[in-house]
Amino acid sequence: MTEVNSKETLPNNKVLRDILLLAAWSVVLFLIALTLKNYYLNGQPPLWDSLSYQQQTLRVLTNWLEGNWREASNDTWNSMFPGYLLTLSTSFLLFGFAPFSPYIVSAFFGAGCIIAVYLLSRELGAERRIVFAGVISFSLLPSFFYQNFLQTRNDFPVAFFLALGWVYLLRGIKNKEVRLAFLAGVLAGVGTLFKASTPGYVAWGILAFLALPEKHTQTNIKDRIKLSLVYIGGAVIACGWHYLPHLDQILSYYKKWGNAKKWIMSQYNLQSNWTDNFFYLKNIIFTHLGERVALGITFVGGVLFIRWLILRRSIVTRKEHKKDGSFLLLIFLAAILPLIFISWRESFSSLGDVPVLPLLAATGITLLSRISMGKTLPTFFLVTLLPICLVLSISNMQILEKQFSANDFEKFSHETLNIRKEFGLRKTPMMQVYSHPFYNIDTLSWHWLMNSGTDKGLVPRSVRHYPLMFPEEGEAIAKKLRRFPFLIISEFSGTAIQGEKFSTLNRLHTQINLALNDQGQYLKLRSINIEGGRFPIHFMLNKNYSTFRPIRTTTDHWVKWEEKVQYFASHPAKLIWRGTPIRKMESFQLIDRDNSTSAITLNLKQVLPDGRFEYQSDKVPPMTKLQTFIVTPESPDYLLPASKMDKRTLAFHKVETEVIKYD
């Protein structure tokens, strides 16, 4: 076994103290973030991906709590990030359905990233005090602060697993410890359960480890192959059970977004030329660091580098630092190669570089430690500087939620929910035909799922699996929208109230609306004005929509006499009722609850092969609103207990209903 300098790389009392201080510092950042959230956002819903992750988690958790375990399990299994869903679900269970609950998860992984950068920098041989100061500075970057403590995305959790995985992999390489390499692979595999694209970031580091000459890895090729295979084995064991069965779904998802070039070019102002290859370099400088911080780092680094060049001949380089220098190149390649690859693949995202950001941070801190030759500012000065830096970080933080107004969101929510209740839409999906960060169906679903007083049976099914936006053609999108029973539209694009200019629904708004109008498929139910009358919204019901269902059935799937049935159809229709009657009967009635003289009679049409009876009505006129009927026998003689032991007045078993448009 190769001897290593345990005093420098393995945990000791000072390192443990630093980790505890970093954890305490993360708690301070989280409390500050909660204060900012309460002050600036005042209970506003989350945006974009944060909204999507929270909403999907709430759907799974709500189904699970209501006993729909099969649906909850299926949603989790079919998700591309089941690990993150389960983590967010745990937070909601522990801390309640409160707006701050999911942000505890983000803060946890934010703290994990800070500590992982610290440990990785130490593994690379950086001086402890410089690492501690560098990691605190990293945590104060406005982008890092915002993404980890005011958002609930899955990018930094993945970054945490990858960075910590490299800590253990480096220790495994130094000590030729197979167990540590296996643990590193397991961490990478767990990261894949949080974000399906994780293997694309991990693979390049392993390839670099295999390809670099021995002098840059301090390990012969035989040991490198063995450690790499063990690493891959750990990753496969951790995530292969989910990742491999869903590989086609994952590849299809990224292929779909690969076709969204117009969307991405508009969103990030890309030029479709060679300059796009520098997207991630510019993103790191201008988004993650900030222009002023980048200039400051360049200036300080330049001064220290010149000093190092002057003094380097008089410096005796320690043997272990020479070893760590080779690992510095490995970590740098593990961070930069994935960015080169996704740039070549034209996979651009403002957070696409986040999974390797801790690797770049550790590389930068270690380089700074080398060229500073152990020189640091006095501790008292650094402590004094900390609150100033914190204030500067907060003042320069771009809180995106502040840019958008949601003054009439409660009005929007209330009216939409009332319509869904009034027309018996229940869990049927709906869609808005414009794009806005707050006034959309996902935000409504999140709001209703978070509100304990809302009937969860009115929350629409997710539309994540509807391939609406591609290809980006107005008429094609309008044809796909015809499948929705309920649409929310406006004469104006969402950009009229600061909606996303890059969104397909806003860019093609006029074409989509014209195509919907030509189809003549929807009825306007009512309209409201939001944002000071600047944005009129119309609630539209599909002419083919209908509902016919018993409101309640027993646990053993019986519909009882005098049970309520809801019915709505905007067109003439014939009603079909299939079920096994408790006693043979030729007909029964549905009596209007509000008008006992009005009734629909269903007559026996046939007995099905499975023994159920099929009843049909005559022509039923169109309805203007959802009607409630009472299931009533033709004769009171049928209002009898089911048996001597069962006193319930049962009517039909395993009922199925159908509405057929009357021609």
PDB file of N, CA, C and O in Angstrom, residues 55-110:
ATOM      1  N   GLN A  55     -43.886  20.412  -7.680  1.00  0.00           N
ATOM      2  CA  GLN A  55     -45.227  19.969  -8.051  1.00  0.00           C
ATOM      3  C   GLN A  55     -45.274  18.457  -8.232  1.00  0.00           C
ATOM      4  O   GLN A  55     -46.206  17.787  -7.748  1.00  0.00           O
ATOM      5  N   GLN A  56     -44.279  17.900  -8.910  1.00  0.00           N
ATOM      6  CA  GLN A  56     -44.253  16.450  -9.103  1.00  0.00           C
ATOM      7  C   GLN A  56     -44.129  15.724  -7.767  1.00  0.00           C
ATOM      8  O   GLN A  56     -44.744  14.676  -7.560  1.00  0.00           O
ATOM      9  N   THR A  57     -43.332  16.281  -6.870  1.00  0.00           N
ATOM     10  CA  THR A  57     -43.206  15.683  -5.540  1.00  0.00           C
ATOM     11  C   THR A  57     -44.536  15.705  -4.802  1.00  0.00           C
ATOM     12  O   THR A  57     -44.941  14.713  -4.181  1.00  0.00           O
ATOM     13  N   LEU A  58     -45.234  16.831  -4.863  1.00  0.00           N
ATOM     14  CA  LEU A  58     -46.515  16.962  -4.174  1.00  0.00           C
ATOM     15  C   LEU A  58     -47.556  15.993  -4.744  1.00  0.00           C
ATOM     16  O   LEU A  58     -48.388  15.456  -4.006  1.00  0.00           O
ATOM     17  N   ARG A  59     -47.518  15.748  -6.045  1.00  0.00           N
ATOM     18  CA  ARG A  59     -48.440  14.784  -6.652  1.00  0.00           C
ATOM     19  C   ARG A  59     -48.187  13.384  -6.100  1.00  0.00           C
ATOM     20  O   ARG A  59     -49.117  12.667  -5.722  1.00  0.00           O
ATOM     21  N   VAL A  60     -46.909  12.991  -6.090  1.00  0.00           N
ATOM     22  CA  VAL A  60     -46.557  11.664  -5.586  1.00  0.00           C
ATOM     23  C   VAL A  60     -46.953  11.529  -4.125  1.00  0.00           C
ATOM     24  O   VAL A  60     -47.570  10.539  -3.709  1.00  0.00           O
ATOM     25  N   LEU A  61     -46.619  12.538  -3.338  1.00  0.00           N
ATOM     26  CA  LEU A  61     -46.872  12.476  -1.904  1.00  0.00           C
ATOM     27  C   LEU A  61     -48.365  12.491  -1.598  1.00  0.00           C
ATOM     28  O   LEU A  61     -48.841  11.758  -0.719  1.00  0.00           O
ATOM     29  N   THR A  62     -49.122  13.308  -2.330  1.00  0.00           N
ATOM     30  CA  THR A  62     -50.574  13.362  -2.128  1.00  0.00           C
ATOM     31  C   THR A  62     -51.216  12.020  -2.449  1.00  0.00           C
ATOM     32  O   THR A  62     -52.071  11.527  -1.702  1.00  0.00           O
ATOM     33  N   ASN A  63     -50.822  11.412  -3.558  1.00  0.00           N
ATOM     34  CA  ASN A  63     -51.356  10.091  -3.908  1.00  0.00           C
ATOM     35  C   ASN A  63     -51.019   9.062  -2.832  1.00  0.00           C
ATOM     36  O   ASN A  63     -51.850   8.231  -2.471  1.00  0.00           O
ATOM     37  N   TRP A  64     -49.801   9.118  -2.334  1.00  0.00           N
ATOM     38  CA  TRP A  64     -49.370   8.156  -1.322  1.00  0.00           C
ATOM     39  C   TRP A  64     -50.172   8.335  -0.032  1.00  0.00           C
ATOM     40  O   TRP A  64     -50.641   7.361   0.561  1.00  0.00           O
ATOM     41  N   LEU A  65     -50.356   9.584   0.395  1.00  0.00           N
ATOM     42  CA  LEU A  65     -51.095   9.848   1.632  1.00  0.00           C
ATOM     43  C   LEU A  65     -52.572   9.509   1.503  1.00  0.00           C
ATOM     44  O   LEU A  65     -53.229   9.177   2.495  1.00  0.00           O
ATOM     45  N   GLU A  66     -53.113   9.600   0.282  1.00  0.00           N
ATOM     46  CA  GLU A  66     -54.524   9.284   0.069  1.00  0.00           C
ATOM     47  C   GLU A  66     -54.758   7.807  -0.212  1.00  0.00           C
ATOM     48  O   GLU A  66     -55.889   7.400  -0.482  1.00  0.00           O
ATOM     49  N   GLY A  67     -53.692   7.018  -0.157  1.00  0.00           N
ATOM     50  CA  GLY A  67     -53.839   5.574  -0.347  1.00  0.00           C
ATOM     51  C   GLY A  67     -53.700   5.106  -1.782  1.00  0.00           C
ATOM     52  O   GLY A  67     -53.838   3.900  -2.052  1.00  0.00           O
ATOM     53  N   ASN A  68     -53.410   6.048  -2.712  1.00  0.00           N
ATOM     54  CA  ASN A  68     -53.211   5.657  -4.121  1.00  0.00           C
ATOM     55  C   ASN A  68     -51.751   5.242  -4.315  1.00  0.00           C
ATOM     56  O   ASN A  68     -50.990   5.874  -5.051  1.00  0.00           O
ATOM     57  N   TRP A  69     -51.365   4.182  -3.650  1.00  0.00           N
ATOM     58  CA  TRP A  69     -49.953   3.784  -3.625  1.00  0.00           C
ATOM     59  C   TRP A  69     -49.464   3.336  -4.996  1.00  0.00           C
ATOM     60  O   TRP A  69     -48.315   3.579  -5.345  1.00  0.00           O
ATOM     61  N   ARG A  70     -50.321   2.696  -5.748  1.00  0.00           N
ATOM     62  CA  ARG A  70     -49.890   2.226  -7.066  1.00  0.00           C
ATOM     63  C   ARG A  70     -49.560   3.404  -7.977  1.00  0.00           C
ATOM     64  O   ARG A  70     -48.521   3.404  -8.661  1.00  0.00           O
ATOM     65  N   GLU A  71     -50.429   4.413  -7.978  1.00  0.00           N
ATOM     66  CA  GLU A  71     -50.177   5.593  -8.807  1.00  0.00           C
ATOM     67  C   GLU A  71     -48.933   6.342  -8.336  1.00  0.00           C
ATOM     68  O   GLU A  71     -48.127   6.800  -9.142  1.00  0.00           O
ATOM     69  N   ALA A  72     -48.774   6.459  -7.006  1.00  0.00           N
ATOM     70  CA  ALA A  72     -47.588   7.133  -6.464  1.00  0.00           C
ATOM     71  C   ALA A  72     -46.318   6.374  -6.842  1.00  0.00           C
ATOM     72  O   ALA A  72     -45.308   6.987  -7.231  1.00  0.00           O
ATOM     73  N   SER A  73     -46.373   5.049  -6.752  1.00  0.00           N
ATOM     74  CA  SER A  73     -45.203   4.233  -7.107  1.00  0.00           C
ATOM     75  C   SER A  73     -44.877   4.347  -8.587  1.00  0.00           C
ATOM     76  O   SER A  73     -43.708   4.453  -8.971  1.00  0.00           O
ATOM     77  N   ASN A  74     -45.915   4.325  -9.428  1.00  0.00           N
ATOM     78  CA  ASN A  74     -45.693   4.443 -10.871  1.00  0.00           C
ATOM     79  C   ASN A  74     -45.080   5.788 -11.235  1.00  0.00           C
ATOM     80  O   ASN A  74     -44.169   5.865 -12.064  1.00  0.00           O
ATOM     81  N   ASP A  75     -45.585   6.861 -10.623  1.00  0.00           N
ATOM     82  CA  ASP A  75     -45.041   8.193 -10.909  1.00  0.00           C
ATOM     83  C   ASP A  75     -43.581   8.291 -10.486  1.00  0.00           C
ATOM     84  O   ASP A  75     -42.766   8.905 -11.180  1.00  0.00           O
ATOM     85  N   THR A  76     -43.260   7.697  -9.343  1.00  0.00           N
ATOM     86  CA  THR A  76     -41.869   7.719  -8.879  1.00  0.00           C
ATOM     87  C   THR A  76     -40.984   6.885  -9.782  1.00  0.00           C
ATOM     88  O   THR A  76     -39.884   7.305 -10.168  1.00  0.00           O
ATOM     89  N   TRP A  77     -41.447   5.703 -10.132  1.00  0.00           N
ATOM     90  CA  TRP A  77     -40.668   4.802 -10.978  1.00  0.00           C
ATOM     91  C   TRP A  77     -40.422   5.401 -12.360  1.00  0.00           C
ATOM     92  O   TRP A  77     -39.331   5.276 -12.925  1.00  0.00           O
ATOM     93  N   ASN A  78     -41.425   6.080 -12.916  1.00  0.00           N
ATOM     94  CA  ASN A  78     -41.310   6.645 -14.266  1.00  0.00           C
ATOM     95  C   ASN A  78     -40.605   7.988 -14.299  1.00  0.00           C
ATOM     96  O   ASN A  78     -40.355   8.528 -15.378  1.00  0.00           O
ATOM     97  N   SER A  79     -40.292   8.531 -13.142  1.00  0.00           N
ATOM     98  CA  SER A  79     -39.599   9.818 -13.089  1.00  0.00           C
ATOM     99  C   SER A  79     -38.137   9.654 -13.495  1.00  0.00           C
ATOM    100  O   SER A  79     -37.530   8.598 -13.296  1.00  0.00           O
ATOM    101  N   MET A  80     -37.556  10.710 -14.049  1.00  0.00           N
ATOM    102  CA  MET A  80     -36.134  10.706 -14.403  1.00  0.00           C
ATOM    103  C   MET A  80     -35.261  11.128 -13.225  1.00  0.00           C
ATOM    104  O   MET A  80     -34.039  11.167 -13.348  1.00  0.00           O
ATOM    105  N   PHE A  81     -35.875  11.446 -12.097  1.00  0.00           N
ATOM    106  CA  PHE A  81     -35.094  11.835 -10.913  1.00  0.00           C
ATOM    107  C   PHE A  81     -35.778  11.318  -9.646  1.00  0.00           C
ATOM    108  O   PHE A  81     -36.138  12.088  -8.759  1.00  0.00           O
ATOM    109  N   PRO A  82     -35.959   9.986  -9.528  1.00  0.00           N
ATOM    110  CA  PRO A  82     -36.688   9.440  -8.376  1.00  0.00           C
ATOM    111  C   PRO A  82     -36.020   9.740  -7.048  1.00  0.00           C
ATOM    112  O   PRO A  82     -36.694   9.901  -6.028  1.00  0.00           O
ATOM    113  N   GLY A  83     -34.692   9.802  -7.029  1.00  0.00           N
ATOM    114  CA  GLY A  83     -33.983  10.103  -5.781  1.00  0.00           C
ATOM    115  C   GLY A  83     -34.338  11.475  -5.248  1.00  0.00           C
ATOM    116  O   GLY A  83     -34.533  11.657  -4.039  1.00  0.00           O
ATOM    117  N   TYR A  84     -34.455  12.440  -6.159  1.00  0.00           N
ATOM    118  CA  TYR A  84     -34.781  13.799  -5.731  1.00  0.00           C
ATOM    119  C   TYR A  84     -36.233  13.887  -5.276  1.00  0.00           C
ATOM    120  O   TYR A  84     -36.550  14.577  -4.297  1.00  0.00           O
ATOM    121  N   LEU A  85     -37.126  13.177  -5.975  1.00  0.00           N
ATOM    122  CA  LEU A  85     -38.531  13.159  -5.561  1.00  0.00           C
ATOM    123  C   LEU A  85     -38.669  12.611  -4.138  1.00  0.00           C
ATOM    124  O   LEU A  85     -39.392  13.180  -3.311  1.00  0.00           O
ATOM    125  N   LEU A  86     -37.977  11.514  -3.851  1.00  0.00           N
ATOM    126  CA  LEU A  86     -38.070  10.911  -2.526  1.00  0.00           C
ATOM    127  C   LEU A  86     -37.461  11.817  -1.459  1.00  0.00           C
ATOM    128  O   LEU A  86     -37.970  11.882  -0.332  1.00  0.00           O
ATOM    129  N   THR A  87     -36.395  12.520  -1.804  1.00  0.00           N
ATOM    130  CA  THR A  87     -35.765  13.430  -0.841  1.00  0.00           C
ATOM    131  C   THR A  87     -36.690  14.602  -0.522  1.00  0.00           C
ATOM    132  O   THR A  87     -36.870  14.962   0.651  1.00  0.00           O
ATOM    133  N   LEU A  88     -37.279  15.192  -1.560  1.00  0.00           N
ATOM    134  CA  LEU A  88     -38.226  16.290  -1.329  1.00  0.00           C
ATOM    135  C   LEU A  88     -39.454  15.794  -0.560  1.00  0.00           C
ATOM    136  O   LEU A  88     -39.976  16.497   0.322  1.00  0.00           O
ATOM    137  N   SER A  89     -39.912  14.594  -0.888  1.00  0.00           N
ATOM    138  CA  SER A  89     -41.065  14.029  -0.178  1.00  0.00           C
ATOM    139  C   SER A  89     -40.766  13.869   1.304  1.00  0.00           C
ATOM    140  O   SER A  89     -41.616  14.160   2.162  1.00  0.00           O
ATOM    141  N   THR A  90     -39.566  13.413   1.615  1.00  0.00           N
ATOM    142  CA  THR A  90     -39.169  13.249   3.012  1.00  0.00           C
ATOM    143  C   THR A  90     -39.196  14.579   3.741  1.00  0.00           C
ATOM    144  O   THR A  90     -39.654  14.667   4.899  1.00  0.00           O
ATOM    145  N   SER A  91     -38.742  15.632   3.066  1.00  0.00           N
ATOM    146  CA  SER A  91     -38.747  16.959   3.693  1.00  0.00           C
ATOM    147  C   SER A  91     -40.169  17.429   3.977  1.00  0.00           C
ATOM    148  O   SER A  91     -40.460  17.973   5.045  1.00  0.00           O
ATOM    149  N   PHE A  92     -41.076  17.211   3.020  1.00  0.00           N
ATOM    150  CA  PHE A  92     -42.481  17.591   3.236  1.00  0.00           C
ATOM    151  C   PHE A  92     -43.092  16.796   4.395  1.00  0.00           C
ATOM    152  O   PHE A  92     -43.863  17.345   5.190  1.00  0.00           O
ATOM    153  N   LEU A  93     -42.755  15.513   4.483  1.00  0.00           N
ATOM    154  CA  LEU A  93     -43.293  14.692   5.569  1.00  0.00           C
ATOM    155  C   LEU A  93     -42.761  15.133   6.929  1.00  0.00           C
ATOM    156  O   LEU A  93     -43.496  15.149   7.924  1.00  0.00           O
ATOM    157  N   LEU A  94     -41.483  15.484   6.971  1.00  0.00           N
ATOM    158  CA  LEU A  94     -40.868  15.863   8.246  1.00  0.00           C
ATOM    159  C   LEU A  94     -41.277  17.253   8.703  1.00  0.00           C
ATOM    160  O   LEU A  94     -41.497  17.490   9.897  1.00  0.00           O
ATOM    161  N   PHE A  95     -41.384  18.183   7.753  1.00  0.00           N
ATOM    162  CA  PHE A  95     -41.591  19.585   8.116  1.00  0.00           C
ATOM    163  C   PHE A  95     -42.954  20.130   7.701  1.00  0.00           C
ATOM    164  O   PHE A  95     -43.235  21.314   7.900  1.00  0.00           O
ATOM    165  N   GLY A  96     -43.789  19.260   7.120  1.00  0.00           N
ATOM    166  CA  GLY A  96     -45.141  19.679   6.771  1.00  0.00           C
ATOM    167  C   GLY A  96     -45.225  20.283   5.376  1.00  0.00           C
ATOM    168  O   GLY A  96     -44.211  20.591   4.738  1.00  0.00           O
ATOM    169  N   PHE A  97     -46.465  20.478   4.923  1.00  0.00           N
ATOM    170  CA  PHE A  97     -46.698  21.060   3.597  1.00  0.00           C
ATOM    171  C   PHE A  97     -46.581  22.579   3.702  1.00  0.00           C
ATOM    172  O   PHE A  97     -47.547  23.320   3.496  1.00  0.00           O
ATOM    173  N   ALA A  98     -45.388  23.017   4.019  1.00  0.00           N
ATOM    174  CA  ALA A  98     -45.108  24.454   4.165  1.00  0.00           C
ATOM    175  C   ALA A  98     -44.211  24.892   3.022  1.00  0.00           C
ATOM    176  O   ALA A  98     -43.400  24.098   2.523  1.00  0.00           O
ATOM    177  N   PRO A  99     -44.318  26.161   2.593  1.00  0.00           N
ATOM    178  CA  PRO A  99     -43.494  26.624   1.462  1.00  0.00           C
ATOM    179  C   PRO A  99     -42.001  26.471   1.680  1.00  0.00           C
ATOM    180  O   PRO A  99     -41.250  26.309   0.718  1.00  0.00           O
ATOM    181  N   PHE A 100     -41.540  26.502   2.944  1.00  0.00           N
ATOM    182  CA  PHE A 100     -40.093  26.428   3.190  1.00  0.00           C
ATOM    183  C   PHE A 100     -39.561  24.998   3.181  1.00  0.00           C
ATOM    184  O   PHE A 100     -38.344  24.787   3.092  1.00  0.00           O
ATOM    185  N   SER A 101     -40.438  23.999   3.271  1.00  0.00           N
ATOM    186  CA  SER A 101     -39.990  22.606   3.431  1.00  0.00           C
ATOM    187  C   SER A 101     -39.017  22.141   2.348  1.00  0.00           C
ATOM    188  O   SER A 101     -37.964  21.580   2.658  1.00  0.00           O
ATOM    189  N   PRO A 102     -39.334  22.329   1.057  1.00  0.00           N
ATOM    190  CA  PRO A 102     -38.389  21.827   0.037  1.00  0.00           C
ATOM    191  C   PRO A 102     -37.065  22.568   0.026  1.00  0.00           C
ATOM    192  O   PRO A 102     -36.050  22.014  -0.423  1.00  0.00           O
ATOM    193  N   TYR A 103     -37.054  23.802   0.534  1.00  0.00           N
ATOM    194  CA  TYR A 103     -35.814  24.581   0.523  1.00  0.00           C
ATOM    195  C   TYR A 103     -34.818  24.063   1.566  1.00  0.00           C
ATOM    196  O   TYR A 103     -33.623  24.344   1.467  1.00  0.00           O
ATOM    197  N   ILE A 104     -35.310  23.306   2.536  1.00  0.00           N
ATOM    198  CA  ILE A 104     -34.405  22.670   3.501  1.00  0.00           C
ATOM    199  C   ILE A 104     -33.533  21.647   2.775  1.00  0.00           C
ATOM    200  O   ILE A 104     -32.336  21.513   3.069  1.00  0.00           O
ATOM    201  N   VAL A 105     -34.118  20.935   1.811  1.00  0.00           N
ATOM    202  CA  VAL A 105     -33.349  19.976   1.010  1.00  0.00           C
ATOM    203  C   VAL A 105     -32.264  20.696   0.223  1.00  0.00           C
ATOM    204  O   VAL A 105     -31.101  20.272   0.193  1.00  0.00           O
ATOM    205  N   SER A 106     -32.633  21.799  -0.435  1.00  0.00           N
ATOM    206  CA  SER A 106     -31.648  22.565  -1.208  1.00  0.00           C
ATOM    207  C   SER A 106     -30.529  23.073  -0.316  1.00  0.00           C
ATOM    208  O   SER A 106     -29.346  23.025  -0.685  1.00  0.00           O
ATOM    209  N   ALA A 107     -30.901  23.566   0.864  1.00  0.00           N
ATOM    210  CA  ALA A 107     -29.882  24.069   1.792  1.00  0.00           C
ATOM    211  C   ALA A 107     -28.954  22.947   2.246  1.00  0.00           C
ATOM    212  O   ALA A 107     -27.740  23.148   2.388  1.00  0.00           O
ATOM    213  N   PHE A 108     -29.528  21.766   2.466  1.00  0.00           N
ATOM    214  CA  PHE A 108     -28.712  20.616   2.878  1.00  0.00           C
ATOM    215  C   PHE A 108     -27.651  20.297   1.824  1.00  0.00           C
ATOM    216  O   PHE A 108     -26.469  20.111   2.136  1.00  0.00           O
ATOM    217  N   PHE A 109     -28.076  20.238   0.565  1.00  0.00           N
ATOM    218  CA  PHE A 109     -27.116  19.920  -0.491  1.00  0.00           C
ATOM    219  C   PHE A 109     -26.192  21.103  -0.781  1.00  0.00           C
ATOM    220  O   PHE A 109     -25.054  20.902  -1.230  1.00  0.00           O
ATOM    221  N   GLY A 110     -26.683  22.319  -0.547  1.00  0.00           N
ATOM    222  CA  GLY A 110     -25.791  23.470  -0.665  1.00  0.00           C
ATOM    223  C   GLY A 110     -24.661  23.384   0.346  1.00  0.00           C
ATOM    224  O   GLY A 110     -23.487  23.604   0.018  1.00  0.00           O
TER     225      GLY A 110
END
